PDB file of C-alpha atoms in Angstrom:
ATOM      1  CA  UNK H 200      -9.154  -7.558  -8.906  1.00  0.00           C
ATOM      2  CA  UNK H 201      -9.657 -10.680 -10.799  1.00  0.00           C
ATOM      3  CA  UNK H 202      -7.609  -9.567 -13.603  1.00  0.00           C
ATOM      4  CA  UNK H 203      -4.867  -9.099 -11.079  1.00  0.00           C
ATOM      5  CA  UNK H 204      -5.636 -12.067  -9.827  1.00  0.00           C
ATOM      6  CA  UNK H 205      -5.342 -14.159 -13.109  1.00  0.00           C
ATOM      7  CA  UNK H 206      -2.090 -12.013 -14.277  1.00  0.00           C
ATOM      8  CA  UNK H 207      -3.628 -10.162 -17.150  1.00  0.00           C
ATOM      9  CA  UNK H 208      -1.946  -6.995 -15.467  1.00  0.00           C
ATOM     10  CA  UNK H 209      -2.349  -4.627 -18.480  1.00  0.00           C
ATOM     11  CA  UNK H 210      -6.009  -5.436 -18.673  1.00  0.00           C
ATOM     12  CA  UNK H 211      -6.086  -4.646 -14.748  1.00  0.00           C
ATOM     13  CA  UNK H 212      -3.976  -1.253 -15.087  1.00  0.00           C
ATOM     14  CA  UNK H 213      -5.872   0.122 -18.015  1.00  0.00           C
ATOM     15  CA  UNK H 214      -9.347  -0.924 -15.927  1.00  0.00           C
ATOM     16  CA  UNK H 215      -7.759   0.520 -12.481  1.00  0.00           C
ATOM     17  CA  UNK H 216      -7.227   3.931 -14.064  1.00  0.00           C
ATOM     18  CA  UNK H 217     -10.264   4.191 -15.662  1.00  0.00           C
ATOM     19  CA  UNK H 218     -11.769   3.555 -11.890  1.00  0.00           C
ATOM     20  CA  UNK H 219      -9.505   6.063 -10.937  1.00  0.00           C
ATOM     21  CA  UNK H 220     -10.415   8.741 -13.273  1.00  0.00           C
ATOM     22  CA  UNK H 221     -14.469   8.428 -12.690  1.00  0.00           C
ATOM     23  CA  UNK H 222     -13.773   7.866  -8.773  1.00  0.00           C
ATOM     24  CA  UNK H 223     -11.849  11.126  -8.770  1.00  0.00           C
ATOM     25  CA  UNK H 224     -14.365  13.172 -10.804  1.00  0.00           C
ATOM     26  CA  UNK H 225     -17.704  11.502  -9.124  1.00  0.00           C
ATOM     27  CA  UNK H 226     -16.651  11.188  -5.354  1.00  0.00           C
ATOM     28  CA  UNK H 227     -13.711  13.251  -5.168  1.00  0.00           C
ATOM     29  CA  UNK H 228      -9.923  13.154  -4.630  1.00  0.00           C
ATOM     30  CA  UNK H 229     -10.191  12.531  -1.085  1.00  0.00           C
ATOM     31  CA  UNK H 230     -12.379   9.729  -1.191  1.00  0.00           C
ATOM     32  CA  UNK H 231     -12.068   5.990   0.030  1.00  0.00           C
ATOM     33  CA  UNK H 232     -12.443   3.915  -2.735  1.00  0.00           C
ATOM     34  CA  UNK H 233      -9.925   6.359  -4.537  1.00  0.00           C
ATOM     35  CA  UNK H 234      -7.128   5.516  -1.646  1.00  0.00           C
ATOM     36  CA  UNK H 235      -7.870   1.497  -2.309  1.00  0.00           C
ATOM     37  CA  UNK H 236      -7.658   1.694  -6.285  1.00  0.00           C
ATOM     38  CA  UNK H 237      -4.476   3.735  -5.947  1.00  0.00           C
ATOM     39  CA  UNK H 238      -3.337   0.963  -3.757  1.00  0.00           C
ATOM     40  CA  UNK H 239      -4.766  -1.412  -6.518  1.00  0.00           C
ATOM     41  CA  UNK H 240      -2.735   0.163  -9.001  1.00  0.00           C
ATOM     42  CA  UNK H 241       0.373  -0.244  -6.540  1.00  0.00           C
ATOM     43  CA  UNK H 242       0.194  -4.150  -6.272  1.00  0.00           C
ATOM     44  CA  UNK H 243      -0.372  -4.692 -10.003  1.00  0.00           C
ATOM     45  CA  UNK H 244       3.090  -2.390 -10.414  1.00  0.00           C
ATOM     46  CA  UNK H 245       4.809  -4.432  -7.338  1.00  0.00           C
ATOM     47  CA  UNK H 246       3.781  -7.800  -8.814  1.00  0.00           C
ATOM     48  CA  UNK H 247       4.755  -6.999 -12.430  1.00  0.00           C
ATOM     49  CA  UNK H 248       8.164  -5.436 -10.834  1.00  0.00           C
ATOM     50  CA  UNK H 249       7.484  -1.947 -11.988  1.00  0.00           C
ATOM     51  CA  UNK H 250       8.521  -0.919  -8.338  1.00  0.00           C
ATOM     52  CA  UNK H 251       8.779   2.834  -9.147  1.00  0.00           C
ATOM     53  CA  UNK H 252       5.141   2.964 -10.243  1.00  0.00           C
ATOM     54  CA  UNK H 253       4.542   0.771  -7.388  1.00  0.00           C
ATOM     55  CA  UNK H 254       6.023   3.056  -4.754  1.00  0.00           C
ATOM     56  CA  UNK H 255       4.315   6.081  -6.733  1.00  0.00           C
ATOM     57  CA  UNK H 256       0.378   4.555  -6.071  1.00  0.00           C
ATOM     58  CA  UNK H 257       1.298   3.807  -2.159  1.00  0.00           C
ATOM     59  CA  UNK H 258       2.776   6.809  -1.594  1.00  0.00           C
ATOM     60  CA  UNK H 259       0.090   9.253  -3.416  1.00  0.00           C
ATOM     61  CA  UNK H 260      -2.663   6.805  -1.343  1.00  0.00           C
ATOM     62  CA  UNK H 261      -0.571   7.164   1.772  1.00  0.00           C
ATOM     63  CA  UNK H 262      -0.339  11.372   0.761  1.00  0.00           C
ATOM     64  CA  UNK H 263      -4.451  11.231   0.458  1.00  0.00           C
ATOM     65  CA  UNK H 264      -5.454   8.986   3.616  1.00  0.00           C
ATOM     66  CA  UNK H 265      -2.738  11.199   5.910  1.00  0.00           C
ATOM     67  CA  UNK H 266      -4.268  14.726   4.807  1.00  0.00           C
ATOM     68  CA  UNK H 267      -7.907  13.688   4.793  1.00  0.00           C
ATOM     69  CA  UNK H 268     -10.757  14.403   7.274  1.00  0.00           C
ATOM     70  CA  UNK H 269     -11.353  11.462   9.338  1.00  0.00           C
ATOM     71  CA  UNK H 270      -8.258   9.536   8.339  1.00  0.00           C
ATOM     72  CA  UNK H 271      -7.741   5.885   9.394  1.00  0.00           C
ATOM     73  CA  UNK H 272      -4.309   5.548  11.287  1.00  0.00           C
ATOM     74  CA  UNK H 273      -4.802   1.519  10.499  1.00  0.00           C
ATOM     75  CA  UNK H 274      -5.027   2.384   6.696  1.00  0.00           C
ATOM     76  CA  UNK H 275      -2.184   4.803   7.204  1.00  0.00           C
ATOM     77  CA  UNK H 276      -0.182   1.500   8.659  1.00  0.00           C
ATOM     78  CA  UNK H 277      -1.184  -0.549   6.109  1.00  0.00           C
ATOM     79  CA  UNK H 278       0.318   1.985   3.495  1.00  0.00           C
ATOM     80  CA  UNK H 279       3.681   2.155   5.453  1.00  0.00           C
ATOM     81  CA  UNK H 280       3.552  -1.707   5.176  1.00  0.00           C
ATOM     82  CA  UNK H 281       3.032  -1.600   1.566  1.00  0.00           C
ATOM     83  CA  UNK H 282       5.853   0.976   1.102  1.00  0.00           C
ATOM     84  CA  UNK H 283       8.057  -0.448   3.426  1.00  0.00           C
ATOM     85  CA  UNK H 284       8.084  -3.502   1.489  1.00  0.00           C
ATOM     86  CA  UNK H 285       8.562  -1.786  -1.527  1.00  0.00           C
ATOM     87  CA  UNK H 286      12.138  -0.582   0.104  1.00  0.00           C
ATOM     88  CA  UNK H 287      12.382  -4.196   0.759  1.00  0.00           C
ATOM     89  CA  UNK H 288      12.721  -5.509  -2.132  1.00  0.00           C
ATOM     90  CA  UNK H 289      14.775  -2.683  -3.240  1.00  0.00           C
ATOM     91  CA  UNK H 290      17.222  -3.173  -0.681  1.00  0.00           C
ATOM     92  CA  UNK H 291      17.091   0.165   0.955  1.00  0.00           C
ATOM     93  CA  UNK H 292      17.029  -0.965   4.637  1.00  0.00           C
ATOM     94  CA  UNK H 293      16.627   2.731   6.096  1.00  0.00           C
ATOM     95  CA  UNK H 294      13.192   3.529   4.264  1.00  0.00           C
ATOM     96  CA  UNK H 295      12.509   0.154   4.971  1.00  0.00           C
ATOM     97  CA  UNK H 296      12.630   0.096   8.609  1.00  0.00           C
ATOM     98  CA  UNK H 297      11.288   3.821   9.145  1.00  0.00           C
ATOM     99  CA  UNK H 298       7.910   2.321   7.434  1.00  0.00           C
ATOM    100  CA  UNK H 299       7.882  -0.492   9.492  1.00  0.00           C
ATOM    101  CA  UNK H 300       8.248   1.175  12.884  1.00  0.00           C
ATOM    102  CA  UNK H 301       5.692   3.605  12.053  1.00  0.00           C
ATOM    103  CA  UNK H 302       3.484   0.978  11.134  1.00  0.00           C
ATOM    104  CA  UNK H 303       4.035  -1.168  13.856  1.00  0.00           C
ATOM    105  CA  UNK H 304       3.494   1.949  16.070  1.00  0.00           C
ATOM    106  CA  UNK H 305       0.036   2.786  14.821  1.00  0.00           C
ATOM    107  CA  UNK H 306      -0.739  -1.139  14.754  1.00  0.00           C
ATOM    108  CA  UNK H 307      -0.147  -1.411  18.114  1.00  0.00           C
ATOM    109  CA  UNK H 308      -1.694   2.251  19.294  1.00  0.00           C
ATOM    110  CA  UNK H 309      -5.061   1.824  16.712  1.00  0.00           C
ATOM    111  CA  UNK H 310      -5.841  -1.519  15.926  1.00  0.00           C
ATOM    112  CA  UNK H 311      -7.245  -4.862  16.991  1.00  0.00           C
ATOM    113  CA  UNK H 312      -4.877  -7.683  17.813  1.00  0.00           C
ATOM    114  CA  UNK H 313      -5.157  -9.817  14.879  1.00  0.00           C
ATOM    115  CA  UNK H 314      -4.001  -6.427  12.746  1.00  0.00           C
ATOM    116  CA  UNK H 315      -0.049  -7.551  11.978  1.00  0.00           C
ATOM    117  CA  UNK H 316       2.620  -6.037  10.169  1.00  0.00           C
ATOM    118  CA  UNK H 317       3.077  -8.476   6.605  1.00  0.00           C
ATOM    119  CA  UNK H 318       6.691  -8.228   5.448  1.00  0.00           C
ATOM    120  CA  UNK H 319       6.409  -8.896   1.650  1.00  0.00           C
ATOM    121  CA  UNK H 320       9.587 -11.492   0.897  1.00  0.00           C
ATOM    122  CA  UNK H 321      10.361 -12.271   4.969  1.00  0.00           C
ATOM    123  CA  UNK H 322      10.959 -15.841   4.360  1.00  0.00           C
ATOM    124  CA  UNK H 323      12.789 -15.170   1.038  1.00  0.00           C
ATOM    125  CA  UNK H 324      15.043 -13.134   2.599  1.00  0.00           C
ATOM    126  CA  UNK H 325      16.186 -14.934   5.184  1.00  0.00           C
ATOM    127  CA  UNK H 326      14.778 -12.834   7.772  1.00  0.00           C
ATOM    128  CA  UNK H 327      14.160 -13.493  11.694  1.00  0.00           C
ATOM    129  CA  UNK H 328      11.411 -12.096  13.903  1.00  0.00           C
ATOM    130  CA  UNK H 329      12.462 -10.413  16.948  1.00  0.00           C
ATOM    131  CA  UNK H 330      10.199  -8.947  19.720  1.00  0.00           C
ATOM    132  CA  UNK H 331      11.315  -6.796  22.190  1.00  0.00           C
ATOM    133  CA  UNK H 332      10.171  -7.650  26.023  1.00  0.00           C
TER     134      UNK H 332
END
């Protein structure tokens, strides 16, 4: 992550998919670590703008941690958070908010309190908070 970190982004991707490709053949397509570097993969796209690849890595991570034995429904929120703020930024409001109320669904059914929805560009967008009683 420290190439992501430091913005050499096609140093990260090409290192990310190597990952990728030995994760997949060593521990399997199912795995955990092969869920986070897809979801590595997706931040490097959403930072560099490339929000198609972005949306491509959540959702194939989101695909994996929803089919596999054991699944987390926190990681499964955290994905929808991701995604939905993928649909942020592209201004697709429906997709949007169908991630975030499924997210903030299993947040509040599956996770500790200090687990919170993160809504990627709230302050850029002018957005408000509101919580229903």
């Amino acid at each position: 992550t420290i190439y992501l970190e430091t913005g050499e982004d096609d140093f990260a991707i090409r290192l990310y998919k190597e990952t990728l490709r030995v994760e997949r053949h060593s521990l399997g397509e199912k795995h955990h670590d092969v869920i986070l570097t897809l979801q590595h993969l997706g931040l490097v796209y959403q930072q560099r703008g490339e929000l198609d690849e972005a949306l491509h890595y959540f959702s194939e991570a989101l695909e994996i941690e929803r089919t596999k034995e054991g699944k987390s429904y926190v990681a499964v929120g955290k994905l929808l958070n991701l995604i939905g703020n993928i649909h942020l930024q592209r201004a697709n409001v429906g997709n949007m908010m169908e991630c975030y109320v499924e997210a903030s669904r299993l947040y509040r059914e599956w996770t500790q309190q200090n687990d919170t929805l993160v809504i990627a560009g709230y302050n850029f967008y002018g957005l408000s908070k509101l919580h229903p009683p």
